[in-house]
PDB file of C-alpha atoms in Angstrom:
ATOM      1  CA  UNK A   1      57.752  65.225  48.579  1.00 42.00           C
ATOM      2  CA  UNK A   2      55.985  68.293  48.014  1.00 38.00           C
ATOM      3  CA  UNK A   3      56.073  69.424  44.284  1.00 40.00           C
ATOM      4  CA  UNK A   4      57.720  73.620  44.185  1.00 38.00           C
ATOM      5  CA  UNK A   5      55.332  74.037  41.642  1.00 40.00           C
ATOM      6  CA  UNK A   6      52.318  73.533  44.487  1.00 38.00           C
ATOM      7  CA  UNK A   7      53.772  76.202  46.904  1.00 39.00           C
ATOM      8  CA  UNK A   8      52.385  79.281  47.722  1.00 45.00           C
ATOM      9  CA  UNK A   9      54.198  82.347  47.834  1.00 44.00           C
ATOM     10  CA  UNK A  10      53.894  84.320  50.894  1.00 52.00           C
ATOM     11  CA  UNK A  11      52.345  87.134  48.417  1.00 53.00           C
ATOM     12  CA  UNK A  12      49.828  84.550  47.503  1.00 55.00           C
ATOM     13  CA  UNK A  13      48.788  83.067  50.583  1.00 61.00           C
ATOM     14  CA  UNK A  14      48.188  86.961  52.132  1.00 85.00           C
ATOM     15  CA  UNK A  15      46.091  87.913  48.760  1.00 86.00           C
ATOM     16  CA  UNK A  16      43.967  84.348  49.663  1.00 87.00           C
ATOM     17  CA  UNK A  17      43.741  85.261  53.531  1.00 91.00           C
ATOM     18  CA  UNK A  18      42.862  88.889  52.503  1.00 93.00           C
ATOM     19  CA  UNK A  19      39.813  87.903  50.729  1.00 94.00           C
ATOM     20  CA  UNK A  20      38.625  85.234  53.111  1.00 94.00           C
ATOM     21  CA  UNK A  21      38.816  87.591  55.786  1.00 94.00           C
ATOM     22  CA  UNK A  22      36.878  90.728  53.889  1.00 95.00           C
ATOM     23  CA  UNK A  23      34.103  88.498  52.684  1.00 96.00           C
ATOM     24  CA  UNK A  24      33.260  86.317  56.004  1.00 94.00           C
ATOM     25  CA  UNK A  25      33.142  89.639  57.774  1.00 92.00           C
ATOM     26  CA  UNK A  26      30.802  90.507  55.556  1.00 94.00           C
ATOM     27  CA  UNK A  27      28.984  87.176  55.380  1.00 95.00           C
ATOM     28  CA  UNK A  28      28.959  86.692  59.488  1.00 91.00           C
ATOM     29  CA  UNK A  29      27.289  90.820  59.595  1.00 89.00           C
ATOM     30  CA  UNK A  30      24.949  89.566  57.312  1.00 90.00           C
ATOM     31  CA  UNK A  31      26.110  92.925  54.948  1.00 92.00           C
ATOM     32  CA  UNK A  32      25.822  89.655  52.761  1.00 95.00           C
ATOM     33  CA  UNK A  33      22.702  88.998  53.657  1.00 94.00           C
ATOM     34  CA  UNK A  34      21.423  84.713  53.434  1.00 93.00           C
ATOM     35  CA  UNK A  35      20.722  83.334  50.780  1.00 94.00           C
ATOM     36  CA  UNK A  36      22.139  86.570  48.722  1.00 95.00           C
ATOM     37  CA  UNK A  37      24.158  85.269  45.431  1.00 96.00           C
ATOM     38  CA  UNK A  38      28.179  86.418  45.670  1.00 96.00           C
ATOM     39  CA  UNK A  39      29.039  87.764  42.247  1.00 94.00           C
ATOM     40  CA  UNK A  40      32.890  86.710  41.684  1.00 93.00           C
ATOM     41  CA  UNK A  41      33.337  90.100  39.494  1.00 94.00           C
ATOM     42  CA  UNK A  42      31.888  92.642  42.389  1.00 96.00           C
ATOM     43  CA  UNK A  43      33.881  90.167  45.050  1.00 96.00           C
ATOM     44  CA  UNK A  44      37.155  91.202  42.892  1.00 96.00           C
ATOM     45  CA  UNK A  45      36.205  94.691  42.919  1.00 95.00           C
ATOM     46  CA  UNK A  46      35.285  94.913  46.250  1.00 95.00           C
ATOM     47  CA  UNK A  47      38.621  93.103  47.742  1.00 94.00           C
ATOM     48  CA  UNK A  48      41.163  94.205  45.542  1.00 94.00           C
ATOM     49  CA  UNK A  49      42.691  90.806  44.257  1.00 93.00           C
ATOM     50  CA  UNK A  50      42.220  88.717  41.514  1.00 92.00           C
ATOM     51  CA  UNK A  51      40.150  85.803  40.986  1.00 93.00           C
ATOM     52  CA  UNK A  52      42.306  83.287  41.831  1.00 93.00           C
ATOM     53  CA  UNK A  53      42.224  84.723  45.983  1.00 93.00           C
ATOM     54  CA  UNK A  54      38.520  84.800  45.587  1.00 95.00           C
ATOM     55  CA  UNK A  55      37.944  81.451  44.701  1.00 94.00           C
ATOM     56  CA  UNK A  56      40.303  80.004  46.956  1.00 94.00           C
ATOM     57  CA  UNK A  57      38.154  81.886  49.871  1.00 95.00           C
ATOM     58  CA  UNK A  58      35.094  80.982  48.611  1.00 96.00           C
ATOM     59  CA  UNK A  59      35.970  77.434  48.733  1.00 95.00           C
ATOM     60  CA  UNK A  60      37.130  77.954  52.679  1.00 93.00           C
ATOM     61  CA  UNK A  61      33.969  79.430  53.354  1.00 95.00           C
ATOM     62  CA  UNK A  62      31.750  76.650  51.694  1.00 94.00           C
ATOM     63  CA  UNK A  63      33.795  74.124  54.304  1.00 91.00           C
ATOM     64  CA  UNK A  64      32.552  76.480  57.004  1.00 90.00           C
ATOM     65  CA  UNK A  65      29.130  76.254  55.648  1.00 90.00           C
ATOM     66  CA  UNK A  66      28.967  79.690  55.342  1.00 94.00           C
ATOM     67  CA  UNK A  67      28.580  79.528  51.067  1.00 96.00           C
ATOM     68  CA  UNK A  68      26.796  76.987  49.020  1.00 95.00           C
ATOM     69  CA  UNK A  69      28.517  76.439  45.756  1.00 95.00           C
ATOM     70  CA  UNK A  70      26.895  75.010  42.574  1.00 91.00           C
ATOM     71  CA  UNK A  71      27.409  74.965  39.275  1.00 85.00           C
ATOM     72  CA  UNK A  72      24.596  76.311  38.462  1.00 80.00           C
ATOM     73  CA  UNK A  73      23.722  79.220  40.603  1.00 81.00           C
ATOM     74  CA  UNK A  74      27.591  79.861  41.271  1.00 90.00           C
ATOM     75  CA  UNK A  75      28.353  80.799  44.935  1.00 95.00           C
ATOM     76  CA  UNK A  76      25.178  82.366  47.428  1.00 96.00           C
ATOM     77  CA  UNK A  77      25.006  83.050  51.183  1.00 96.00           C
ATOM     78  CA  UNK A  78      24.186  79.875  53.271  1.00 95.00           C
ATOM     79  CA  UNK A  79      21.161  80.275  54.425  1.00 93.00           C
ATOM     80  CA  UNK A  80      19.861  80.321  57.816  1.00 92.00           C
ATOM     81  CA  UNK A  81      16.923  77.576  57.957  1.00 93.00           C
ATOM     82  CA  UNK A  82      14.658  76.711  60.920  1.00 94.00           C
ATOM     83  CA  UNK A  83      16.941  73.794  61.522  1.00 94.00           C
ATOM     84  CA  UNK A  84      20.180  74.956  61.928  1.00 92.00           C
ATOM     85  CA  UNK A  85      18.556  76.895  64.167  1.00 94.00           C
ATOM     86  CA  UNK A  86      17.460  74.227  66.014  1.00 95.00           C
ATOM     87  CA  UNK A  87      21.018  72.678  66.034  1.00 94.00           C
ATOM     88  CA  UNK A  88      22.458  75.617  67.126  1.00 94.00           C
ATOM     89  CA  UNK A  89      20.422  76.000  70.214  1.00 95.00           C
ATOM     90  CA  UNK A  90      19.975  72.637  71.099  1.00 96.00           C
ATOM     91  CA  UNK A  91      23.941  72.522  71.407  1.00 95.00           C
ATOM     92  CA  UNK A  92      23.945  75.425  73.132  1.00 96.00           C
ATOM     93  CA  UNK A  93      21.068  74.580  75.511  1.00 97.00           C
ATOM     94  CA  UNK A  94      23.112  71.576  76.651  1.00 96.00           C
ATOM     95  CA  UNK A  95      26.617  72.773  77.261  1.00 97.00           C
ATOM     96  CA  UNK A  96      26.564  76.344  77.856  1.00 98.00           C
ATOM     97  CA  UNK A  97      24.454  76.757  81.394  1.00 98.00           C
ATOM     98  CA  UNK A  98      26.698  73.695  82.908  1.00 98.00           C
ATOM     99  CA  UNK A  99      30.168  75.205  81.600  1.00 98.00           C
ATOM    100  CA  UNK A 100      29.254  78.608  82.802  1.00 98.00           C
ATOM    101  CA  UNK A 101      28.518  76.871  86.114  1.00 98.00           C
ATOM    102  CA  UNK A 102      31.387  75.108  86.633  1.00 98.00           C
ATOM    103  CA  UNK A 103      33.581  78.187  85.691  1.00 98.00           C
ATOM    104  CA  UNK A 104      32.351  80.767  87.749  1.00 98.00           C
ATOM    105  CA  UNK A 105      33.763  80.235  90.947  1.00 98.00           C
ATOM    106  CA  UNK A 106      37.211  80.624  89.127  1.00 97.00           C
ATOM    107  CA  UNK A 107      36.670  82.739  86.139  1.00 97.00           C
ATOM    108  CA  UNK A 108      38.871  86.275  86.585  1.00 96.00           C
ATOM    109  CA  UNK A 109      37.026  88.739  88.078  1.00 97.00           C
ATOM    110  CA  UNK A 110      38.959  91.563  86.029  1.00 95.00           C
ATOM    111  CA  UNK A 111      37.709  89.872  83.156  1.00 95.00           C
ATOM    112  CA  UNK A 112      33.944  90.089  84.240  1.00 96.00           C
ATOM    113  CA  UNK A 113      33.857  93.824  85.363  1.00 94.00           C
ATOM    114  CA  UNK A 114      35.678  94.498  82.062  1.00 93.00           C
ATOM    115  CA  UNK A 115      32.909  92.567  79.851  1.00 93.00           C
ATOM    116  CA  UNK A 116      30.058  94.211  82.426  1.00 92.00           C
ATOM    117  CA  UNK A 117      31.974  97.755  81.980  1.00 90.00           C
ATOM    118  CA  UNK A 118      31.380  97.024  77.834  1.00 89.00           C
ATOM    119  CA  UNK A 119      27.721  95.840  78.224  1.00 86.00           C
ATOM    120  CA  UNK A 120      26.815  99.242  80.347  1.00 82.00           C
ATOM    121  CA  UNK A 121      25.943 101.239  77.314  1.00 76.00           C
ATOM    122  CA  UNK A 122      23.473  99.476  75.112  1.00 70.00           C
ATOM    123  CA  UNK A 123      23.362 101.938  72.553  1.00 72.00           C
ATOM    124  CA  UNK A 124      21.161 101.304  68.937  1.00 69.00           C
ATOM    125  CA  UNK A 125      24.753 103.144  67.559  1.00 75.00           C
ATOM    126  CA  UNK A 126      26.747 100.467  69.213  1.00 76.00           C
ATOM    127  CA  UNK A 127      25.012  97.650  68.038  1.00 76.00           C
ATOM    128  CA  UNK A 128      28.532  95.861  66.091  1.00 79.00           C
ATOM    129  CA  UNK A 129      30.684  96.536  68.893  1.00 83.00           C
ATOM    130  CA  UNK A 130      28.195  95.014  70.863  1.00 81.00           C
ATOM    131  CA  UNK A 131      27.582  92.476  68.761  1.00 83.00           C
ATOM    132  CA  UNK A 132      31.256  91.363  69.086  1.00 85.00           C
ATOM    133  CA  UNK A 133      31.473  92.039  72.723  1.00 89.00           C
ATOM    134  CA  UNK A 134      28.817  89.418  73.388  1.00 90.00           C
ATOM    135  CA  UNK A 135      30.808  86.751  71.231  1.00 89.00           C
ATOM    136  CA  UNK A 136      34.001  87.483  72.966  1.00 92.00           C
ATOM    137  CA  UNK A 137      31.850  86.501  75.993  1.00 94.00           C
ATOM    138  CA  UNK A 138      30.371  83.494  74.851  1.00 95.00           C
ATOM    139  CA  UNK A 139      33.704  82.421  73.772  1.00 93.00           C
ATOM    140  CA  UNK A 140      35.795  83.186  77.099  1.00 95.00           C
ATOM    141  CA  UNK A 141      33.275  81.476  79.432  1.00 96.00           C
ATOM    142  CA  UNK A 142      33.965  78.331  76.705  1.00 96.00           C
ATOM    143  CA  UNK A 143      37.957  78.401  76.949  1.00 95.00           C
ATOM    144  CA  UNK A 144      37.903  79.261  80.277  1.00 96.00           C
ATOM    145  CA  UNK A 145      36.347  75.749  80.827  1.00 97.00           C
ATOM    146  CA  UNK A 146      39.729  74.609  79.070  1.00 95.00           C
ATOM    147  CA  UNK A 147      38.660  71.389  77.039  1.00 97.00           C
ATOM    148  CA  UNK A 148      40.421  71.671  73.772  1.00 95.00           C
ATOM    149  CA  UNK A 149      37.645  69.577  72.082  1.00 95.00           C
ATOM    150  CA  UNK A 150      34.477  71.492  73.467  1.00 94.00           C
ATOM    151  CA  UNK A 151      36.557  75.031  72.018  1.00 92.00           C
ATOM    152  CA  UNK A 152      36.341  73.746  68.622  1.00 91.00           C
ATOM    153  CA  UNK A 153      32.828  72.369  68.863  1.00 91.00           C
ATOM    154  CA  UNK A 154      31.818  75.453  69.938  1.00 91.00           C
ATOM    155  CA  UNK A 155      33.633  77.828  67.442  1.00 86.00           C
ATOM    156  CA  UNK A 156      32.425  75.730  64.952  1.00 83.00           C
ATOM    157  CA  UNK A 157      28.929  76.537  65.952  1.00 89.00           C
ATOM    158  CA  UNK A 158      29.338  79.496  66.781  1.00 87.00           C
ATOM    159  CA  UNK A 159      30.612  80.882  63.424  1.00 84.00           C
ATOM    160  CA  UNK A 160      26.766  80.129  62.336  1.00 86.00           C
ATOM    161  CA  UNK A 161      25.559  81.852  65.547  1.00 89.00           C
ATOM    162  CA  UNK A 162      26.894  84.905  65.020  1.00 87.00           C
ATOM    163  CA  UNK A 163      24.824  85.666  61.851  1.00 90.00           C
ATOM    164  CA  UNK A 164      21.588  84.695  63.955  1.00 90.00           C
ATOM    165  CA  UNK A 165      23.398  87.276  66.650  1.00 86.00           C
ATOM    166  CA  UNK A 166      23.502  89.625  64.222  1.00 85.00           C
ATOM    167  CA  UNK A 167      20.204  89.403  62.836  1.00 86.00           C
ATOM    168  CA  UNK A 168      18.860  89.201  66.023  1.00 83.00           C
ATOM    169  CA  UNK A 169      20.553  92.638  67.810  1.00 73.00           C
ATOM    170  CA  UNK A 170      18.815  94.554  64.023  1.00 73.00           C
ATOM    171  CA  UNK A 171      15.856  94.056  66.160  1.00 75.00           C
ATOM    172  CA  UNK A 172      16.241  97.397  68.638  1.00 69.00           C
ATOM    173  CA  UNK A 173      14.432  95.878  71.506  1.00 78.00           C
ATOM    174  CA  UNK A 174      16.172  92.768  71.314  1.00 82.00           C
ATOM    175  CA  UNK A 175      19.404  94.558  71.782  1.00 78.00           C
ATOM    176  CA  UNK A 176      18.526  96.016  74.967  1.00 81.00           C
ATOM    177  CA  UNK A 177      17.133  92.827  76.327  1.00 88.00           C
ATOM    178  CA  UNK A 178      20.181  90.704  74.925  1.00 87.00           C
ATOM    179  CA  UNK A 179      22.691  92.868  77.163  1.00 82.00           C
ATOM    180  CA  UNK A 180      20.326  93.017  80.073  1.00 89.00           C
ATOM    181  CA  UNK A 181      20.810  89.131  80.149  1.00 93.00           C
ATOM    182  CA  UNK A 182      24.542  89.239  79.325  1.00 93.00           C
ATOM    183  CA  UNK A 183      24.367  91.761  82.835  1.00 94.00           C
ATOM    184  CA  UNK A 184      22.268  89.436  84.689  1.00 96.00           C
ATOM    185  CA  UNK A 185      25.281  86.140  84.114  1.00 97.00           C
ATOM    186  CA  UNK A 186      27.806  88.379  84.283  1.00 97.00           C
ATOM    187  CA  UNK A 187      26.420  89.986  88.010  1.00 97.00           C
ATOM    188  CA  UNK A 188      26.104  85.909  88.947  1.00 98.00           C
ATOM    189  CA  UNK A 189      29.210  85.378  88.095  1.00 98.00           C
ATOM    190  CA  UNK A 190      30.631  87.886  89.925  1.00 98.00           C
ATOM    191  CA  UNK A 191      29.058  87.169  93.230  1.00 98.00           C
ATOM    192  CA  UNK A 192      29.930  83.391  92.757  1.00 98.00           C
ATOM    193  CA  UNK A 193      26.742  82.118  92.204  1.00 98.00           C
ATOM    194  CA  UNK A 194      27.296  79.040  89.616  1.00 98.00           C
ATOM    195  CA  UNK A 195      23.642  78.172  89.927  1.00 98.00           C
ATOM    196  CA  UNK A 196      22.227  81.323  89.156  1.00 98.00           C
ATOM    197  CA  UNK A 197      24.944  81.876  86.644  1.00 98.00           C
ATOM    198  CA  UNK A 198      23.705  78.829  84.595  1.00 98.00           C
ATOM    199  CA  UNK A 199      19.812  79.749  85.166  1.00 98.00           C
ATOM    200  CA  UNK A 200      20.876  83.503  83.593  1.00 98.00           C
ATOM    201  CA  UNK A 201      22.619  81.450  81.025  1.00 98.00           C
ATOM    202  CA  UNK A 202      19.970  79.391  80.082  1.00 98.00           C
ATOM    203  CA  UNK A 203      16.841  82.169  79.933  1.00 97.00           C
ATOM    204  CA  UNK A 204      18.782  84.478  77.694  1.00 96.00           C
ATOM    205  CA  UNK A 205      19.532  81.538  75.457  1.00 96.00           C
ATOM    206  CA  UNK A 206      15.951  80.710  75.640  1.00 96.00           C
ATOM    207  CA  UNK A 207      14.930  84.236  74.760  1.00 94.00           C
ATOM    208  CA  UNK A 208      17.505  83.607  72.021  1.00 93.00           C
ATOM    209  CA  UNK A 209      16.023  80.394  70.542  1.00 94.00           C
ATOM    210  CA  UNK A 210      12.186  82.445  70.696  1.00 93.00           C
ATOM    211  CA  UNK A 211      13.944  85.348  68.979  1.00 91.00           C
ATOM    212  CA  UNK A 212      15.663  83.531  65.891  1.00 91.00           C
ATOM    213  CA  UNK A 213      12.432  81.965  64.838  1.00 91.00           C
ATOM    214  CA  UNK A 214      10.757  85.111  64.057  1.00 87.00           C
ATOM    215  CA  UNK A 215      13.883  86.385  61.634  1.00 79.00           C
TER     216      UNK A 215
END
């Protein structure tokens, strides 16, 4: 039986959400930049709840590996070492070019002139939007392969990517050559190529990989 004096209210469980949602934003846009220390006071300020919320989020995010908490440095930034890296692209090296292959002859073409339309402007002022229209890509191709396991795999991983993403896109020629690769899948795609899909897929995460080891 659950105890009434464990329950959240729904005021309580919004407050919580609230601040989990403010400070991985800020965390995944590197505004909180790795290995930065999160001061619980500022956090309070800065969300507009009390500590209680805070901590609660904080704890959600350490599960995420997104903040290291210790009691003696109090809660920092995770940060982004050489071998994550490597995990990251490894993974990523493996699946990604074969699920991109086997989706393209199906994937909706509406879809891919609407995420080519997005990618046409590769503006230094756009960079965020970007930014979040290159996840939403990486993510569709994913669920579009429609194993339930492999989605959570991959969002798993890439909640960590998208801080390298970030990082990565500060760099202004990188941005330009990030979305020229994102055009050259996408154009594969499109004409129904699954081998040259996957090929496009796996240069730009190569290009990728060489990228996040100079940050």
């Amino acid at each position: 039986m659950v105890s009434i004096l464990t329950m959240e209210t729904p005021k309580e469980a919004s407050l919580r959400d609230k601040a989990y949602r403010v400070i991985r934003n800020k965390i995944v846009t590197c505004e909180f930049y790795p290995g930065s220390p999160l001061n619980e006071r500022e956090l309070v300020e800065l969300v507009g709840v009390s500590r209680a919320p805070i901590r609660e989020a904080l704890n959600r995010l350490e599960q995420e590996q997104l903040v290291t908490l210790t009691s003696q440095k109090g809660a920092t930034v995770t940060q982004i070492t050489p071998k994550v890296i490597n995990d990251i692209f490894q993974l990523r090296d493996m699946l990604e070019p074969y699920v991109v292959s086997m989706v393209t002859p199906d994937f909706p073409k509406e879809v891919l002139v609407e995420l080519q339309q997005g990618f046409a402007e590769n503006s230094p002022d756009r960079y965020k939007e970007l930014v979040a229209l290159d996840g939403k890509m990486h993510y569709a191709i994913v669920h579009a392969f429609g194993n339930s396991y492999l989605n959570n795999l991959m969002e798993n991983m890439y909640t960590q990517n998208e801080r390298i993403r970030f990082l990565s896109t500060m760099l202004p020629q990188r941005l330009a050559e990030s979305f020229s690769e994102h055009q050259a899948i996408l154009e594969a795609m499109l004409a129904r190529k699954p081998k040259q899909a996957a090929d496009a897929m796996r240069e730009h995460l190569q290009r990728a990989r060489q990228v996040a080891f100079t940050l």
